[in-house]
């Protein structure tokens, strides 16, 4: 009994000691967080005052003894979003890139408030397209509001809709917010078109395990536009239709400078040989990179005299057109006289961009910040506005209809008919 009492005392004392050490390390990290952001951010207090940030920091310090590690991280996510997120500074964030996290094998999309399943494991494919009603019995509207306040890389309502749907599937975030208690699996409740609810238990997985799961997905398709068999990059390729009169460029991610040069040369040669007239550049779902590489593409395209530069150049955009892709969309409009078609971009044309990053010394938590202030247009719009606005609708997604691309192809055919 004596040894048992001693052991219990040792565990309690040692546990308190560990917590004290942990608190000390977090205090060091928090001090480093604020000091380094002040040193590196181009203008840290553009939205929140120094007094307000100090108040948030002091409040977090007071709560440290009652928080576990990930709850501290979530608090830093929330504070960092107040610095700039939603205010044109989505690059200042806590993205969790270097953390070992678990996620649920499901993808969600926000259709004007309806959170629907657009991807899920084949074992649960009957829930594809269903509305998500709750997680662990908590209404999805309540979860959305909580996660919205800490989601990284949000600059406007469109990026908030996208990012929140992604981050509320991270099980560690849900646990830190007291939405779930079990990290391994939890109950998801869905509602069908008849209003009937059904619940399933979904297990959370690490990144590598998620990649090996077979999914059933809803996606837009167009039978006439497919990647060429010899495409070296699945995120950057071009195809032709209409007897090569129309060139479609799938631009989902930025390659190296050499790759972009080679790719641009290939397009230039194809257009020259086939005297192509219509040009479509698809920047939807492009999360950004280096917009100067996008200008390499324009430098080649701009020399193609066969393109109808007066009317038949289109750039497709949506809520997932971010950062450099948003900038390139604006530049393509200016340089190539392109019509912007689709949804408002998730990034703002005027605001803090150009991402830098550093890690906190003890927790190694990654913090990103904005290094530059860009002003690409006079009006301070929240997102780049399309010339032809076509919103994301569930009915189109359900039927695999790409309304944006269909509008463009119809516009091209109308021009051709008028010309004939």
Short mmCIF file of C-alpha atoms in Angstrom, two decimals:
data_model
loop_
_atom_site.label_atom_id
_atom_site.label_comp_id
_atom_site.label_asym_id
_atom_site.label_seq_id
_atom_site.Cartn_x
_atom_site.Cartn_y
_atom_site.Cartn_z
CA UNK A 1 0.00 0.00 0.00
CA UNK A 2 2.89 2.30 0.90
CA UNK A 3 4.46 1.76 -2.53
CA UNK A 4 1.09 2.34 -4.22
CA UNK A 5 0.63 5.68 -2.43
CA UNK A 6 4.18 6.74 -3.33
CA UNK A 7 3.57 5.75 -6.95
CA UNK A 8 0.34 7.73 -7.11
CA UNK A 9 2.05 10.78 -5.58
CA UNK A 10 4.89 10.41 -8.12
CA UNK A 11 2.46 10.23 -11.03
CA UNK A 12 0.51 13.26 -9.83
CA UNK A 13 3.65 15.34 -9.15
CA UNK A 14 5.29 14.23 -12.39
CA UNK A 15 2.08 14.95 -14.30
CA UNK A 16 1.93 18.46 -12.85
CA UNK A 17 5.62 18.96 -13.62
CA UNK A 18 5.03 17.95 -17.24
CA UNK A 19 2.13 20.36 -17.49
CA UNK A 20 4.24 23.13 -15.96
CA UNK A 21 7.03 22.44 -18.44
CA UNK A 22 4.54 22.34 -21.28
CA UNK A 23 3.04 25.63 -20.16
CA UNK A 24 6.50 27.18 -20.01
CA UNK A 25 7.22 26.02 -23.57
CA UNK A 26 3.92 27.38 -24.82
CA UNK A 27 4.62 30.73 -23.16
CA UNK A 28 7.93 30.84 -25.03
CA UNK A 29 6.22 29.87 -28.28
CA UNK A 30 3.48 32.46 -27.89
CA UNK A 31 6.01 35.21 -27.20
CA UNK A 32 8.00 34.10 -30.26
CA UNK A 33 4.79 33.98 -32.32
CA UNK A 34 3.91 37.62 -31.66
CA UNK A 35 7.48 38.95 -31.86
CA UNK A 36 8.23 37.19 -35.15
CA UNK A 37 4.94 38.18 -36.79
CA UNK A 38 5.64 41.80 -35.85
CA UNK A 39 9.11 41.56 -37.38
CA UNK A 40 8.21 39.69 -40.58
CA UNK A 41 4.66 40.72 -41.55
CA UNK A 42 4.54 43.73 -43.85
CA UNK A 43 1.84 45.37 -41.71
CA UNK A 44 0.64 43.13 -38.89
CA UNK A 45 -1.83 45.59 -37.41
CA UNK A 46 -3.74 46.48 -40.55
CA UNK A 47 -6.97 45.02 -39.15
CA UNK A 48 -6.50 44.25 -35.47
CA UNK A 49 -4.86 46.82 -33.19
CA UNK A 50 -1.79 45.99 -31.14
CA UNK A 51 -3.88 46.49 -28.01
CA UNK A 52 -6.47 43.97 -29.23
CA UNK A 53 -3.82 41.42 -30.16
CA UNK A 54 -2.09 41.85 -26.79
CA UNK A 55 -5.44 41.26 -25.09
CA UNK A 56 -5.99 38.05 -27.08
CA UNK A 57 -2.47 36.84 -26.29
CA UNK A 58 -2.80 37.57 -22.57
CA UNK A 59 -6.16 35.80 -22.46
CA UNK A 60 -4.62 32.72 -24.07
CA UNK A 61 -1.75 32.73 -21.57
CA UNK A 62 -4.21 32.80 -18.67
CA UNK A 63 -6.06 29.78 -20.07
CA UNK A 64 -2.99 27.64 -20.80
CA UNK A 65 -3.27 25.47 -17.71
CA UNK A 66 -6.79 24.39 -18.72
CA UNK A 67 -5.98 23.61 -22.37
CA UNK A 68 -4.36 20.63 -24.01
CA UNK A 69 -1.81 21.10 -26.79
CA UNK A 70 -4.23 21.02 -29.69
CA UNK A 71 -6.65 23.36 -27.94
CA UNK A 72 -3.78 25.85 -27.71
CA UNK A 73 -3.17 25.38 -31.44
CA UNK A 74 -6.84 26.00 -32.18
CA UNK A 75 -6.73 29.17 -30.10
CA UNK A 76 -3.71 30.35 -32.11
CA UNK A 77 -5.61 29.56 -35.31
CA UNK A 78 -8.51 31.70 -34.10
CA UNK A 79 -6.27 34.60 -33.03
CA UNK A 80 -4.31 34.48 -36.28
CA UNK A 81 -7.48 34.59 -38.33
CA UNK A 82 -8.48 37.73 -36.43
CA UNK A 83 -5.19 39.31 -37.53
CA UNK A 84 -6.14 39.06 -41.17
CA UNK A 85 -8.35 36.16 -42.21
CA UNK A 86 -11.55 37.30 -43.86
CA UNK A 87 -10.05 40.79 -44.18
CA UNK A 88 -7.93 40.34 -47.28
CA UNK A 89 -5.01 38.66 -45.51
CA UNK A 90 -5.59 34.93 -45.84
CA UNK A 91 -1.86 34.27 -46.10
CA UNK A 92 -1.43 35.02 -42.39
CA UNK A 93 -2.54 31.77 -40.83
CA UNK A 94 -1.87 28.57 -38.91
CA UNK A 95 -2.31 25.99 -41.72
CA UNK A 96 -1.41 22.80 -39.78
CA UNK A 97 0.71 21.62 -42.73
CA UNK A 98 3.40 20.06 -40.57
CA UNK A 99 1.07 18.39 -38.07
CA UNK A 100 0.18 14.69 -38.14
CA UNK A 101 -3.58 14.95 -38.40
CA UNK A 102 -6.44 12.57 -39.03
CA UNK A 103 -9.38 13.34 -41.30
CA UNK A 104 -12.64 11.68 -42.20
CA UNK A 105 -12.79 10.15 -45.72
CA UNK A 106 -15.40 12.51 -47.06
CA UNK A 107 -15.44 15.76 -49.05
CA UNK A 108 -18.06 18.45 -48.54
CA UNK A 109 -19.26 21.42 -50.61
CA UNK A 110 -21.29 24.40 -49.47
CA UNK A 111 -24.17 25.15 -51.84
CA UNK A 112 -25.48 28.41 -50.36
CA UNK A 113 -25.80 26.90 -46.88
CA UNK A 114 -26.51 23.31 -47.84
CA UNK A 115 -23.45 21.23 -46.92
CA UNK A 116 -23.48 18.23 -49.26
CA UNK A 117 -21.26 15.20 -49.79
CA UNK A 118 -19.36 15.33 -53.10
CA UNK A 119 -16.90 12.54 -52.31
CA UNK A 120 -17.01 9.57 -49.93
CA UNK A 121 -15.68 6.03 -49.65
CA UNK A 122 -17.18 3.53 -52.08
CA UNK A 123 -18.47 1.57 -49.08
CA UNK A 124 -20.75 4.53 -48.27
CA UNK A 125 -21.46 5.78 -51.78
CA UNK A 126 -25.21 5.78 -51.10
CA UNK A 127 -24.60 9.02 -49.15
CA UNK A 128 -23.10 10.81 -52.15
CA UNK A 129 -25.00 14.05 -52.70
CA UNK A 130 -26.80 13.89 -49.35
CA UNK A 131 -26.95 16.87 -47.01
CA UNK A 132 -24.82 16.57 -43.88
CA UNK A 133 -27.08 17.24 -40.90
CA UNK A 134 -24.83 16.69 -37.90
CA UNK A 135 -21.56 15.27 -36.59
CA UNK A 136 -21.76 13.43 -33.28
CA UNK A 137 -25.28 14.81 -32.87
CA UNK A 138 -24.12 18.44 -33.12
CA UNK A 139 -26.00 20.37 -35.86
CA UNK A 140 -23.75 21.10 -38.82
CA UNK A 141 -24.73 24.80 -38.70
CA UNK A 142 -23.23 25.08 -35.20
CA UNK A 143 -20.06 23.24 -36.21
CA UNK A 144 -19.67 25.42 -39.31
CA UNK A 145 -19.88 28.62 -37.25
CA UNK A 146 -17.23 27.41 -34.80
CA UNK A 147 -14.77 26.22 -37.43
CA UNK A 148 -15.35 29.32 -39.57
CA UNK A 149 -13.73 31.45 -36.86
CA UNK A 150 -10.38 29.67 -37.10
CA UNK A 151 -10.13 28.43 -40.70
CA UNK A 152 -6.85 29.43 -42.41
CA UNK A 153 -6.56 31.18 -45.78
CA UNK A 154 -9.97 32.86 -45.75
CA UNK A 155 -10.25 36.25 -47.45
CA UNK A 156 -13.92 36.50 -48.28
CA UNK A 157 -17.16 34.56 -48.12
CA UNK A 158 -16.18 32.29 -51.02
CA UNK A 159 -12.88 31.12 -49.57
CA UNK A 160 -14.59 30.76 -46.18
CA UNK A 161 -17.16 28.40 -47.73
CA UNK A 162 -14.41 26.29 -49.27
CA UNK A 163 -11.89 26.20 -46.41
CA UNK A 164 -14.43 25.65 -43.64
CA UNK A 165 -15.83 22.58 -45.40
CA UNK A 166 -12.29 21.18 -45.48
CA UNK A 167 -11.07 22.01 -41.97
CA UNK A 168 -14.21 20.79 -40.19
CA UNK A 169 -13.29 17.28 -41.29
CA UNK A 170 -10.06 17.33 -39.25
CA UNK A 171 -10.85 15.19 -36.21
CA UNK A 172 -8.32 16.95 -33.95
CA UNK A 173 -10.03 20.28 -34.59
CA UNK A 174 -13.45 18.82 -33.80
CA UNK A 175 -12.14 17.30 -30.57
CA UNK A 176 -10.45 20.54 -29.51
CA UNK A 177 -13.77 22.32 -30.03
CA UNK A 178 -15.57 19.67 -27.91
CA UNK A 179 -17.67 18.55 -30.88
CA UNK A 180 -16.42 14.96 -30.71
CA UNK A 181 -14.87 12.91 -27.91
CA UNK A 182 -13.45 10.00 -29.91
CA UNK A 183 -10.68 10.76 -32.40
CA UNK A 184 -10.87 7.38 -34.08
CA UNK A 185 -14.48 7.44 -35.28
CA UNK A 186 -17.68 9.38 -34.89
CA UNK A 187 -21.26 9.52 -36.13
CA UNK A 188 -22.23 11.46 -39.25
CA UNK A 189 -25.93 12.02 -39.90
CA UNK A 190 -27.22 12.72 -43.40
CA UNK A 191 -30.61 13.81 -44.75
CA UNK A 192 -31.97 12.69 -48.12
CA UNK A 193 -34.37 14.47 -50.49
CA UNK A 194 -37.37 13.06 -48.59
CA UNK A 195 -36.08 14.45 -45.28
CA UNK A 196 -35.19 11.01 -43.91
CA UNK A 197 -32.12 10.96 -41.65
CA UNK A 198 -29.56 8.19 -41.54
CA UNK A 199 -26.38 7.95 -39.46
CA UNK A 200 -23.13 6.08 -40.05
CA UNK A 201 -19.88 5.81 -38.14
CA UNK A 202 -16.88 7.14 -40.05
CA UNK A 203 -13.32 6.38 -39.04
CA UNK A 204 -10.63 9.05 -39.29
CA UNK A 205 -7.36 8.34 -41.10
CA UNK A 206 -3.89 9.80 -41.46
CA UNK A 207 -2.86 11.32 -44.80
CA UNK A 208 -1.16 8.23 -46.24
CA UNK A 209 -4.07 5.98 -45.38
CA UNK A 210 -6.56 8.45 -46.90
CA UNK A 211 -4.65 8.37 -50.18
CA UNK A 212 -5.15 4.61 -50.50
CA UNK A 213 -8.93 4.65 -49.98
CA UNK A 214 -11.27 4.10 -52.93
CA UNK A 215 -13.67 7.01 -53.31
CA UNK A 216 -16.84 7.67 -55.20
CA UNK A 217 -16.90 11.28 -56.40
CA UNK A 218 -19.24 13.74 -58.01
CA UNK A 219 -17.47 15.83 -60.61
CA UNK A 220 -18.11 17.92 -63.66
CA UNK A 221 -17.34 16.20 -66.92
CA UNK A 222 -17.37 17.18 -70.55
CA UNK A 223 -17.15 14.40 -73.13
CA UNK A 224 -15.24 16.51 -75.67
CA UNK A 225 -12.48 17.67 -73.33
CA UNK A 226 -10.13 15.08 -71.88
CA UNK A 227 -6.42 15.12 -71.02
CA UNK A 228 -4.19 13.94 -73.88
CA UNK A 229 -2.72 10.49 -73.30
CA UNK A 230 0.82 11.86 -73.33
CA UNK A 231 0.10 14.61 -70.77
CA UNK A 232 3.09 14.74 -68.40
CA UNK A 233 1.37 16.91 -65.80
CA UNK A 234 -2.20 16.11 -64.71
CA UNK A 235 -2.61 19.70 -63.45
CA UNK A 236 -1.37 21.47 -66.59
CA UNK A 237 -2.37 20.28 -70.06
CA UNK A 238 -4.22 21.42 -73.14
CA UNK A 239 -6.71 19.85 -75.48
CA UNK A 240 -8.49 20.95 -78.63
CA UNK A 241 -11.97 20.61 -80.07
CA UNK A 242 -13.97 22.03 -82.94
CA UNK A 243 -11.43 20.78 -85.50
CA UNK A 244 -8.69 22.42 -83.41
CA UNK A 245 -10.38 25.82 -83.63
CA UNK A 246 -10.81 25.87 -79.85
CA UNK A 247 -7.95 25.39 -77.37
CA UNK A 248 -8.78 24.41 -73.80
CA UNK A 249 -6.01 24.84 -71.19
CA UNK A 250 -6.43 22.99 -67.90
CA UNK A 251 -4.37 25.09 -65.44
CA UNK A 252 -4.85 23.65 -61.94
CA UNK A 253 -1.35 24.09 -60.50
CA UNK A 254 1.90 25.89 -61.22
CA UNK A 255 4.83 23.91 -62.61
CA UNK A 256 8.52 24.86 -62.61
CA UNK A 257 9.64 27.74 -64.81
CA UNK A 258 11.22 25.36 -67.34
CA UNK A 259 8.05 23.25 -67.50
CA UNK A 260 5.93 26.35 -68.09
CA UNK A 261 8.24 27.50 -70.87
CA UNK A 262 8.09 24.12 -72.60
CA UNK A 263 4.33 23.88 -72.15
CA UNK A 264 3.80 27.39 -73.56
CA UNK A 265 5.95 26.60 -76.60
CA UNK A 266 3.87 23.50 -77.32
CA UNK A 267 0.63 25.48 -77.20
CA UNK A 268 2.09 28.22 -79.37
CA UNK A 269 3.22 25.71 -82.00
CA UNK A 270 -0.16 23.93 -81.96
CA UNK A 271 -2.10 27.18 -82.39
CA UNK A 272 0.20 28.34 -85.18
CA UNK A 273 -0.05 25.06 -87.06
CA UNK A 274 -3.84 24.77 -86.71
CA UNK A 275 -4.77 28.46 -86.87
CA UNK A 276 -6.85 28.07 -83.72
CA UNK A 277 -9.32 30.87 -83.03
CA UNK A 278 -10.80 30.35 -79.57
CA UNK A 279 -8.98 30.12 -76.24
CA UNK A 280 -10.22 28.84 -72.87
CA UNK A 281 -7.99 28.95 -69.78
CA UNK A 282 -9.46 27.03 -66.83
CA UNK A 283 -8.16 28.39 -63.50
CA UNK A 284 -10.84 26.77 -61.37
CA UNK A 285 -9.53 24.86 -58.33
CA UNK A 286 -6.08 26.44 -58.74
CA UNK A 287 -4.81 27.21 -55.24
CA UNK A 288 -1.97 29.41 -56.43
CA UNK A 289 1.80 29.51 -56.72
CA UNK A 290 3.95 32.01 -58.64
CA UNK A 291 1.92 34.35 -60.85
CA UNK A 292 5.03 35.30 -62.83
CA UNK A 293 4.92 31.78 -64.31
CA UNK A 294 1.43 32.48 -65.56
CA UNK A 295 2.82 35.51 -67.38
CA UNK A 296 5.18 33.19 -69.27
CA UNK A 297 2.09 31.57 -70.77
CA UNK A 298 0.63 34.94 -71.80
CA UNK A 299 3.89 35.99 -73.46
CA UNK A 300 3.58 33.04 -75.86
CA UNK A 301 -0.18 33.21 -76.34
CA UNK A 302 -0.12 36.91 -77.10
CA UNK A 303 1.93 36.29 -80.27
CA UNK A 304 -0.71 33.96 -81.80
CA UNK A 305 -2.45 36.09 -84.41
CA UNK A 306 -5.06 33.49 -85.36
CA UNK A 307 -6.86 33.82 -81.99
CA UNK A 308 -9.94 36.04 -82.07
CA UNK A 309 -8.63 38.46 -79.44
CA UNK A 310 -11.68 40.66 -79.73
CA UNK A 311 -14.25 38.19 -78.44
CA UNK A 312 -13.17 34.59 -77.99
CA UNK A 313 -10.80 34.38 -75.03
CA UNK A 314 -12.23 33.05 -71.76
CA UNK A 315 -10.84 32.46 -68.27
CA UNK A 316 -12.83 30.18 -65.94
CA UNK A 317 -12.75 30.99 -62.22
CA UNK A 318 -14.41 29.80 -59.00
CA UNK A 319 -14.19 30.04 -55.21
CA UNK A 320 -11.08 27.84 -55.29
CA UNK A 321 -9.17 30.24 -57.56
CA UNK A 322 -6.67 31.57 -55.04
CA UNK A 323 -3.58 33.70 -54.66
CA UNK A 324 -1.43 33.65 -57.82
CA UNK A 325 -4.25 32.07 -59.82
CA UNK A 326 -6.52 34.95 -58.84
CA UNK A 327 -3.82 37.41 -59.91
CA UNK A 328 -3.31 35.62 -63.23
CA UNK A 329 -7.06 35.65 -63.87
CA UNK A 330 -7.01 39.45 -63.60
CA UNK A 331 -3.86 39.71 -65.71
CA UNK A 332 -5.29 37.43 -68.41
CA UNK A 333 -8.34 39.70 -68.52
CA UNK A 334 -6.08 42.72 -69.01
CA UNK A 335 -3.41 41.25 -71.29
CA UNK A 336 -5.48 38.79 -73.34
CA UNK A 337 -8.80 40.68 -73.29
CA UNK A 338 -10.39 37.62 -71.68
CA UNK A 339 -13.91 37.29 -70.31
CA UNK A 340 -13.94 35.96 -66.75
CA UNK A 341 -16.63 33.31 -66.43
CA UNK A 342 -17.84 31.47 -63.34
CA UNK A 343 -17.84 32.22 -59.63
CA UNK A 344 -16.20 34.99 -57.59
CA UNK A 345 -12.65 34.03 -56.61
CA UNK A 346 -11.76 33.01 -53.04
CA UNK A 347 -8.88 35.52 -52.99
CA UNK A 348 -9.17 39.30 -53.11
CA UNK A 349 -7.53 41.47 -55.80
CA UNK A 350 -6.38 44.04 -53.24
CA UNK A 351 -4.76 42.74 -50.09
CA UNK A 352 -1.88 41.14 -48.29
CA UNK A 353 -0.24 38.25 -50.13
CA UNK A 354 3.10 36.58 -50.96
CA UNK A 355 3.47 33.91 -48.29
CA UNK A 356 6.35 33.61 -45.84
CA UNK A 357 6.58 31.14 -42.97
CA UNK A 358 8.34 30.27 -39.72
CA UNK A 359 8.01 27.61 -37.01
CA UNK A 360 7.58 28.08 -33.27
CA UNK A 361 10.67 26.88 -31.37
CA UNK A 362 9.12 24.26 -29.07
CA UNK A 363 5.88 23.03 -30.66
CA UNK A 364 7.29 23.45 -34.20
CA UNK A 365 3.86 24.79 -35.18
CA UNK A 366 4.05 26.41 -38.62
CA UNK A 367 2.92 30.03 -38.95
CA UNK A 368 2.48 31.76 -42.30
CA UNK A 369 2.37 35.51 -42.92
CA UNK A 370 2.06 38.05 -45.71
CA UNK A 371 5.19 39.71 -47.07
CA UNK A 372 3.64 42.06 -49.62
CA UNK A 373 0.61 44.27 -50.19
CA UNK A 374 -0.81 44.00 -53.70
CA UNK A 375 -3.34 46.34 -55.32
CA UNK A 376 -4.46 44.96 -58.65
CA UNK A 377 -7.54 47.13 -59.19
CA UNK A 378 -9.14 50.32 -57.94
CA UNK A 379 -12.43 48.95 -56.55
CA UNK A 380 -11.84 47.02 -53.32
CA UNK A 381 -13.95 44.02 -54.22
CA UNK A 382 -14.14 40.94 -52.07
CA UNK A 383 -12.89 38.53 -54.69
CA UNK A 384 -12.39 39.01 -58.42
CA UNK A 385 -15.83 39.38 -59.95
CA UNK A 386 -16.64 37.40 -63.10
CA UNK A 387 -17.89 39.14 -66.23
CA UNK A 388 -20.35 36.27 -66.63
CA UNK A 389 -21.48 35.07 -63.20
CA UNK A 390 -22.43 31.39 -62.96
CA UNK A 391 -22.77 30.10 -59.41
CA UNK A 392 -22.23 26.54 -58.18
CA UNK A 393 -25.57 24.76 -58.10
CA UNK A 394 -26.32 21.36 -56.64
CA UNK A 395 -28.53 20.37 -59.58
CA UNK A 396 -25.61 20.82 -61.99
CA UNK A 397 -23.21 18.93 -59.76
CA UNK A 398 -25.68 16.08 -59.32
CA UNK A 399 -26.05 15.70 -63.07
CA UNK A 400 -22.32 16.22 -63.84
CA UNK A 401 -23.11 19.38 -65.78
CA UNK A 402 -20.30 21.91 -66.10
CA UNK A 403 -22.48 25.00 -66.54
CA UNK A 404 -19.48 27.33 -66.79
CA UNK A 405 -17.72 25.45 -69.57
CA UNK A 406 -21.03 24.79 -71.34
CA UNK A 407 -21.78 28.52 -71.38
CA UNK A 408 -18.39 29.24 -72.95
CA UNK A 409 -18.74 26.55 -75.62
CA UNK A 410 -22.22 27.82 -76.48
CA UNK A 411 -20.90 31.38 -76.74
CA UNK A 412 -18.16 30.19 -79.10
CA UNK A 413 -20.64 28.31 -81.27
CA UNK A 414 -22.89 31.39 -81.45
CA UNK A 415 -19.96 33.48 -82.63
CA UNK A 416 -19.07 30.89 -85.26
CA UNK A 417 -22.68 30.71 -86.51
CA UNK A 418 -22.88 34.53 -86.73
CA UNK A 419 -19.60 34.65 -88.62
CA UNK A 420 -20.74 31.98 -91.11
#
